[in-house]
Amino acid sequence: MASLHFSAQHGRYRIRFDFGGQSYNRSLGKVTGTLDEAKADAEATLARVEKTLGLLRDGFFTMPDNADHAQFILTGGKETGRPKVAAVRRLQDLFDAVKAHTPSGAKEEDTLETEEFHRNHLVRLLGGQTQLRLLEPSALQAYIATRSDETYRGEKISAQTIRKEVGRLQADWNRVASLKLLAGLGGPPTKGLHYPKDSEKPPFRTSEQIEVILARSGADEDRARADLWESLFLRVSEIEEVLELVRQKANYPFVHPMLAFVAYTGARRSEMIRSRIEDIDFAAKLVRVREKKRDRKKEVTFRHVDMCDSLARILRAWFDGAHPGGPYTISQPQKTRMKSRTDWVSLTKDEARHHFEGPLAGSKWAVIPGFHCFRHSFASNAALQNVP
């Protein structure tokens, strides 16, 4: 049997099915029309896949040798594999070749979207039809100069961002070269490039230290203030004060355990979002954190964090009381003022951010820049107490 799954976070349907003892999970592409149209198209694909699986099972279809099983089933037997990619000669072809040879599930959706942003800027300024053999370091140096003069939301593009964009070209070039698709071309033309200078991030400071700097310097530019608050360090007593404020002000009961989970484990926002109830071990007083950044060859790895008494108390009350159900540690009710759900899905990063900011708005803690403030504060507080 096959099944459909819709990701509100990424705006796309995925189809899952089994064949030959192997499970397949394929994206049906980002929704471009209305949700009703996308649902109808996805259901049509589901019906085609189930019909093809039935024909294969009953012997009316035979899987061709060396066929891409998923492609054959998804197309109802019309295609046996990915189209062959010719020798790459243009910039757009380079990027298309990388995407064609990236297996489904090899990278997170957020990572793929970020890489695509970088490629789009490269195509916009360098030209997608540009011949790779004519792409000289001087063209990339001009790219760097142009990007450094551009702005986003009133701020100049940082040198770090530009380095990542040029680094994306270099990585894609090397990837396609490893596939033997770059006929007669050497390495990427990225050596010897000069980038604008970056500013070093300010050191971590307490809120009192930041307020003194602002009062002394009279800094009133949004960027200057934001940079200082990005370095905010919260003491343990201040973290508890913030959590109590959230407990009192939050519109939904999941918001308090959401913030407590991050504050008392040092988990990333994404790790909090994907946490499942079975990851909370009250008997051993451990929280198992699902991470995706430590080993790029594995879909998920785990680390374990000691569960302090405060977090244990908050999570126990959450599970025994207002938790609405479903597999996730932090779960919204299926019906909120913003939307209604028919199945259990994890929080999106935007939903988490929205509910993070709500209870803090109008308070002295509205300056907290985001979830990462609790992460680096956790590490710093642990270090202050000689915790390795």
PDB file of N, CA and C in Angstrom, residues 205-209 232-245 263-264 364-365 368 373-374 377 381:
ATOM      1  N   ARG A 205      27.512  39.059  26.867  1.00  0.00           N
ATOM      2  CA  ARG A 205      27.398  39.983  27.990  1.00  0.00           C
ATOM      3  C   ARG A 205      26.045  39.813  28.668  1.00  0.00           C
ATOM      4  N   THR A 206      25.981  40.218  29.930  1.00  0.00           N
ATOM      5  CA  THR A 206      24.709  40.210  30.645  1.00  0.00           C
ATOM      6  C   THR A 206      23.863  41.390  30.177  1.00  0.00           C
ATOM      7  N   SER A 207      22.596  41.366  30.518  1.00  0.00           N
ATOM      8  CA  SER A 207      21.708  42.460  30.115  1.00  0.00           C
ATOM      9  C   SER A 207      22.153  43.782  30.743  1.00  0.00           C
ATOM     10  N   GLU A 208      22.658  43.734  31.995  1.00  0.00           N
ATOM     11  CA  GLU A 208      23.116  44.964  32.638  1.00  0.00           C
ATOM     12  C   GLU A 208      24.310  45.565  31.896  1.00  0.00           C
ATOM     13  N   GLN A 209      25.243  44.709  31.472  1.00  0.00           N
ATOM     14  CA  GLN A 209      26.413  45.198  30.742  1.00  0.00           C
ATOM     15  C   GLN A 209      26.009  45.816  29.406  1.00  0.00           C
ATOM     16  N   LEU A 232      23.578  38.465  24.149  1.00  0.00           N
ATOM     17  CA  LEU A 232      23.008  38.393  25.496  1.00  0.00           C
ATOM     18  C   LEU A 232      23.270  37.039  26.149  1.00  0.00           C
ATOM     19  N   PHE A 233      23.765  37.080  27.388  1.00  0.00           N
ATOM     20  CA  PHE A 233      23.968  35.877  28.210  1.00  0.00           C
ATOM     21  C   PHE A 233      23.007  35.938  29.394  1.00  0.00           C
ATOM     22  N   LEU A 234      22.236  34.879  29.596  1.00  0.00           N
ATOM     23  CA  LEU A 234      21.262  34.810  30.680  1.00  0.00           C
ATOM     24  C   LEU A 234      21.798  33.960  31.825  1.00  0.00           C
ATOM     25  N   ARG A 235      21.778  34.521  33.038  1.00  0.00           N
ATOM     26  CA  ARG A 235      22.124  33.740  34.219  1.00  0.00           C
ATOM     27  C   ARG A 235      21.000  32.749  34.511  1.00  0.00           C
ATOM     28  N   VAL A 236      21.306  31.799  35.384  1.00  0.00           N
ATOM     29  CA  VAL A 236      20.296  30.786  35.727  1.00  0.00           C
ATOM     30  C   VAL A 236      19.062  31.442  36.316  1.00  0.00           C
ATOM     31  N   SER A 237      19.252  32.398  37.209  1.00  0.00           N
ATOM     32  CA  SER A 237      18.106  33.076  37.827  1.00  0.00           C
ATOM     33  C   SER A 237      17.272  33.826  36.792  1.00  0.00           C
ATOM     34  N   GLU A 238      17.934  34.383  35.772  1.00  0.00           N
ATOM     35  CA  GLU A 238      17.208  35.102  34.729  1.00  0.00           C
ATOM     36  C   GLU A 238      16.444  34.140  33.826  1.00  0.00           C
ATOM     37  N   ILE A 239      17.028  32.987  33.558  1.00  0.00           N
ATOM     38  CA  ILE A 239      16.323  31.971  32.770  1.00  0.00           C
ATOM     39  C   ILE A 239      15.051  31.556  33.482  1.00  0.00           C
ATOM     40  N   GLU A 240      15.145  31.353  34.786  1.00  0.00           N
ATOM     41  CA  GLU A 240      13.955  30.964  35.549  1.00  0.00           C
ATOM     42  C   GLU A 240      12.911  32.087  35.549  1.00  0.00           C
ATOM     43  N   GLU A 241      13.384  33.339  35.585  1.00  0.00           N
ATOM     44  CA  GLU A 241      12.462  34.480  35.523  1.00  0.00           C
ATOM     45  C   GLU A 241      11.735  34.513  34.177  1.00  0.00           C
ATOM     46  N   VAL A 242      12.475  34.268  33.094  1.00  0.00           N
ATOM     47  CA  VAL A 242      11.863  34.250  31.763  1.00  0.00           C
ATOM     48  C   VAL A 242      10.842  33.126  31.662  1.00  0.00           C
ATOM     49  N   LEU A 243      11.194  31.946  32.156  1.00  0.00           N
ATOM     50  CA  LEU A 243      10.279  30.811  32.071  1.00  0.00           C
ATOM     51  C   LEU A 243       9.004  31.051  32.883  1.00  0.00           C
ATOM     52  N   GLU A 244       9.128  31.707  34.015  1.00  0.00           N
ATOM     53  CA  GLU A 244       7.938  32.015  34.809  1.00  0.00           C
ATOM     54  C   GLU A 244       7.052  33.018  34.086  1.00  0.00           C
ATOM     55  N   LEU A 245       7.670  33.998  33.432  1.00  0.00           N
ATOM     56  CA  LEU A 245       6.895  34.950  32.641  1.00  0.00           C
ATOM     57  C   LEU A 245       6.147  34.233  31.526  1.00  0.00           C
ATOM     58  N   ALA A 263      15.828  25.686  27.231  1.00  0.00           N
ATOM     59  CA  ALA A 263      16.624  26.354  28.261  1.00  0.00           C
ATOM     60  C   ALA A 263      17.391  25.365  29.128  1.00  0.00           C
ATOM     61  N   TYR A 264      16.800  24.205  29.423  1.00  0.00           N
ATOM     62  CA  TYR A 264      17.408  23.255  30.355  1.00  0.00           C
ATOM     63  C   TYR A 264      18.196  22.134  29.673  1.00  0.00           C
ATOM     64  N   LYS A 364      10.658  43.295  29.594  1.00  0.00           N
ATOM     65  CA  LYS A 364      12.077  43.625  29.474  1.00  0.00           C
ATOM     66  C   LYS A 364      12.844  42.519  28.747  1.00  0.00           C
ATOM     67  N   TRP A 365      12.227  41.332  28.655  1.00  0.00           N
ATOM     68  CA  TRP A 365      12.905  40.207  28.002  1.00  0.00           C
ATOM     69  C   TRP A 365      12.556  40.098  26.526  1.00  0.00           C
ATOM     70  N   ILE A 368      15.462  39.341  24.013  1.00  0.00           N
ATOM     71  CA  ILE A 368      16.095  38.044  23.772  1.00  0.00           C
ATOM     72  C   ILE A 368      16.019  37.733  22.284  1.00  0.00           C
ATOM     73  N   CYS A 373      19.820  31.983  22.152  1.00  0.00           N
ATOM     74  CA  CYS A 373      20.279  32.650  23.375  1.00  0.00           C
ATOM     75  C   CYS A 373      20.274  31.667  24.545  1.00  0.00           C
ATOM     76  N   PHE A 374      19.252  30.823  24.616  1.00  0.00           N
ATOM     77  CA  PHE A 374      19.186  29.816  25.682  1.00  0.00           C
ATOM     78  C   PHE A 374      20.245  28.741  25.482  1.00  0.00           C
ATOM     79  N   SER A 377      23.615  30.254  26.507  1.00  0.00           N
ATOM     80  CA  SER A 377      23.557  30.510  27.951  1.00  0.00           C
ATOM     81  C   SER A 377      23.668  29.204  28.729  1.00  0.00           C
ATOM     82  N   ASN A 381      26.585  28.677  31.402  1.00  0.00           N
ATOM     83  CA  ASN A 381      26.257  28.386  32.797  1.00  0.00           C
ATOM     84  C   ASN A 381      26.829  27.046  33.241  1.00  0.00           C
TER      85      ASN A 381
END
